[in-house]
Amino acid sequence: MSSASATGLVSLVYTSTASQPFRETELEQLLAVCRRLNDGRGITGMLLHRDGRFIQVLEGQADTIAGLVDTIRRDSRHRDLRVLLTQSITERRFPDWTMGYRALHVGESRPSGFRDSFADLDAGADVDTTLRALTELTLWFRVRARD
């Protein structure tokens, strides 16, 4: 993990694959527990889920985030956990969300030139692509969170 900023805050983005399919009710139960735990640990962020793949942004103190990622890595419900980006931050992108969540569904028809930010982020090809996709998904998420 990179060194934390003067605030000690980091933002970490990871992807993982569900070991077995999650039903929506199972995800809701898991989210309720995680939100309560995250609130007590000062962790914020967002979780996206599509077709058995997770992308999560975690924000908090560097040591707290490192411990949580180790716990997630050992969780049998996840496999192929890959940290895409860790960066020091001075302020949170998701200050009000202990774990904002959206299930994403792939649309059948896509307009010409369509780019899939979820797939871009999941691929984690390079830092620039990861940051661009994260910014796009963050904006998308915030707009829908207001609905």
mmCIF file of C-alpha atoms in Angstrom, residues 33-137:
data_model
loop_
_atom_site.group_PDB
_atom_site.id
_atom_site.type_symbol
_atom_site.label_atom_id
_atom_site.label_comp_id
_atom_site.label_asym_id
_atom_site.label_seq_id
_atom_site.Cartn_x
_atom_site.Cartn_y
_atom_site.Cartn_z
ATOM 1 C CA VAL A 33 -23.566 -6.216 8.344
ATOM 2 C CA CYS A 34 -20.732 -4.541 6.406
ATOM 3 C CA ARG A 35 -22.286 -1.084 6.678
ATOM 4 C CA ARG A 36 -22.552 -1.431 10.457
ATOM 5 C CA LEU A 37 -18.942 -2.641 10.740
ATOM 6 C CA ASN A 38 -17.648 0.011 8.322
ATOM 7 C CA ASP A 39 -19.407 2.763 10.270
ATOM 8 C CA GLY A 40 -17.611 1.675 13.443
ATOM 9 C CA ARG A 41 -14.245 1.599 11.646
ATOM 10 C CA GLY A 42 -14.573 4.915 9.807
ATOM 11 C CA ILE A 43 -14.671 3.211 6.395
ATOM 12 C CA THR A 44 -16.595 4.671 3.471
ATOM 13 C CA GLY A 45 -16.892 3.676 -0.168
ATOM 14 C CA MET A 46 -19.015 2.007 -2.793
ATOM 15 C CA LEU A 47 -19.621 -1.513 -4.044
ATOM 16 C CA LEU A 48 -20.676 -2.441 -7.564
ATOM 17 C CA HIS A 49 -21.793 -5.937 -8.531
ATOM 18 C CA ARG A 50 -22.378 -7.353 -11.988
ATOM 19 C CA ASP A 51 -22.545 -10.938 -13.181
ATOM 20 C CA GLY A 52 -20.675 -12.329 -10.180
ATOM 21 C CA ARG A 53 -17.957 -9.667 -10.278
ATOM 22 C CA PHE A 54 -17.392 -7.049 -7.600
ATOM 23 C CA ILE A 55 -15.647 -3.717 -7.811
ATOM 24 C CA GLN A 56 -15.254 -1.911 -4.526
ATOM 25 C CA VAL A 57 -13.795 1.410 -3.469
ATOM 26 C CA LEU A 58 -12.758 1.567 0.184
ATOM 27 C CA GLU A 59 -11.750 4.779 1.969
ATOM 28 C CA GLY A 60 -10.293 5.082 5.445
ATOM 29 C CA GLN A 61 -7.139 4.968 7.524
ATOM 30 C CA ALA A 62 -4.382 3.020 5.756
ATOM 31 C CA ASP A 63 -3.974 0.340 8.432
ATOM 32 C CA THR A 64 -7.745 -0.158 8.750
ATOM 33 C CA ILE A 65 -8.146 -0.559 4.985
ATOM 34 C CA ALA A 66 -5.173 -2.957 4.808
ATOM 35 C CA GLY A 67 -6.720 -5.105 7.543
ATOM 36 C CA LEU A 68 -10.099 -5.137 5.819
ATOM 37 C CA VAL A 69 -8.588 -6.148 2.481
ATOM 38 C CA ASP A 70 -6.753 -9.012 4.214
ATOM 39 C CA THR A 71 -10.075 -10.130 5.730
ATOM 40 C CA ILE A 72 -11.833 -9.928 2.354
ATOM 41 C CA ARG A 73 -8.979 -11.836 0.695
ATOM 42 C CA ARG A 74 -9.474 -14.695 3.191
ATOM 43 C CA ASP A 75 -13.284 -14.665 2.815
ATOM 44 C CA SER A 76 -14.368 -17.831 0.995
ATOM 45 C CA ARG A 77 -17.144 -15.892 -0.777
ATOM 46 C CA HIS A 78 -14.456 -14.093 -2.837
ATOM 47 C CA ARG A 79 -11.785 -15.331 -5.198
ATOM 48 C CA ASP A 80 -9.336 -13.646 -7.541
ATOM 49 C CA LEU A 81 -9.144 -10.469 -5.445
ATOM 50 C CA ARG A 82 -6.992 -7.953 -7.260
ATOM 51 C CA VAL A 83 -6.074 -4.517 -5.898
ATOM 52 C CA LEU A 84 -6.194 -2.104 -8.834
ATOM 53 C CA LEU A 85 -5.282 1.146 -7.148
ATOM 54 C CA THR A 86 -4.226 2.450 -3.760
ATOM 55 C CA GLN A 87 -3.725 6.163 -3.312
ATOM 56 C CA SER A 88 -3.408 8.696 -0.530
ATOM 57 C CA ILE A 89 -6.361 11.072 -0.349
ATOM 58 C CA THR A 90 -7.034 14.299 1.511
ATOM 59 C CA GLU A 91 -10.809 13.965 1.344
ATOM 60 C CA ARG A 92 -13.259 11.151 0.739
ATOM 61 C CA ARG A 93 -15.218 10.645 -2.471
ATOM 62 C CA PHE A 94 -17.987 8.892 -0.501
ATOM 63 C CA PRO A 95 -18.123 10.646 2.877
ATOM 64 C CA ASP A 96 -21.769 9.766 3.499
ATOM 65 C CA TRP A 97 -21.736 6.110 2.423
ATOM 66 C CA THR A 98 -20.444 3.342 4.682
ATOM 67 C CA MET A 99 -21.001 1.206 1.597
ATOM 68 C CA GLY A 100 -22.993 2.630 -1.260
ATOM 69 C CA TYR A 101 -24.219 -0.211 -3.449
ATOM 70 C CA ARG A 102 -25.566 -0.761 -6.943
ATOM 71 C CA ALA A 103 -26.234 -3.965 -8.827
ATOM 72 C CA LEU A 104 -25.386 -3.432 -12.480
ATOM 73 C CA HIS A 105 -27.048 -5.218 -15.342
ATOM 74 C CA VAL A 106 -25.574 -5.464 -18.809
ATOM 75 C CA GLY A 107 -27.904 -3.923 -21.384
ATOM 76 C CA GLU A 108 -28.684 -5.899 -24.518
ATOM 77 C CA SER A 109 -28.329 -3.025 -26.970
ATOM 78 C CA ARG A 110 -25.456 -0.595 -26.794
ATOM 79 C CA PRO A 111 -25.041 2.558 -28.841
ATOM 80 C CA SER A 112 -22.200 2.861 -31.321
ATOM 81 C CA GLY A 113 -18.997 3.835 -29.515
ATOM 82 C CA PHE A 114 -20.299 2.601 -26.153
ATOM 83 C CA ARG A 115 -17.564 2.141 -23.576
ATOM 84 C CA ASP A 116 -18.126 0.000 -20.501
ATOM 85 C CA SER A 117 -16.490 1.666 -17.471
ATOM 86 C CA PHE A 118 -17.159 -1.402 -15.300
ATOM 87 C CA ALA A 119 -15.239 -3.589 -17.767
ATOM 88 C CA ASP A 120 -12.485 -0.957 -18.052
ATOM 89 C CA LEU A 121 -12.086 -0.858 -14.279
ATOM 90 C CA ASP A 122 -12.304 -4.627 -13.961
ATOM 91 C CA ALA A 123 -9.535 -5.009 -16.556
ATOM 92 C CA GLY A 124 -7.279 -2.631 -14.615
ATOM 93 C CA ALA A 125 -5.044 -2.244 -17.649
ATOM 94 C CA ASP A 126 -3.155 0.812 -16.400
ATOM 95 C CA VAL A 127 -3.468 3.568 -13.819
ATOM 96 C CA ASP A 128 -4.892 6.126 -16.278
ATOM 97 C CA THR A 129 -7.625 3.756 -17.483
ATOM 98 C CA THR A 130 -8.395 2.751 -13.894
ATOM 99 C CA LEU A 131 -8.661 6.374 -12.716
ATOM 100 C CA ARG A 132 -10.827 7.390 -15.695
ATOM 101 C CA ALA A 133 -13.186 4.445 -15.216
ATOM 102 C CA LEU A 134 -13.353 5.057 -11.458
ATOM 103 C CA THR A 135 -14.245 8.715 -12.040
ATOM 104 C CA GLU A 136 -16.969 7.763 -14.531
ATOM 105 C CA LEU A 137 -18.464 5.123 -12.249
#
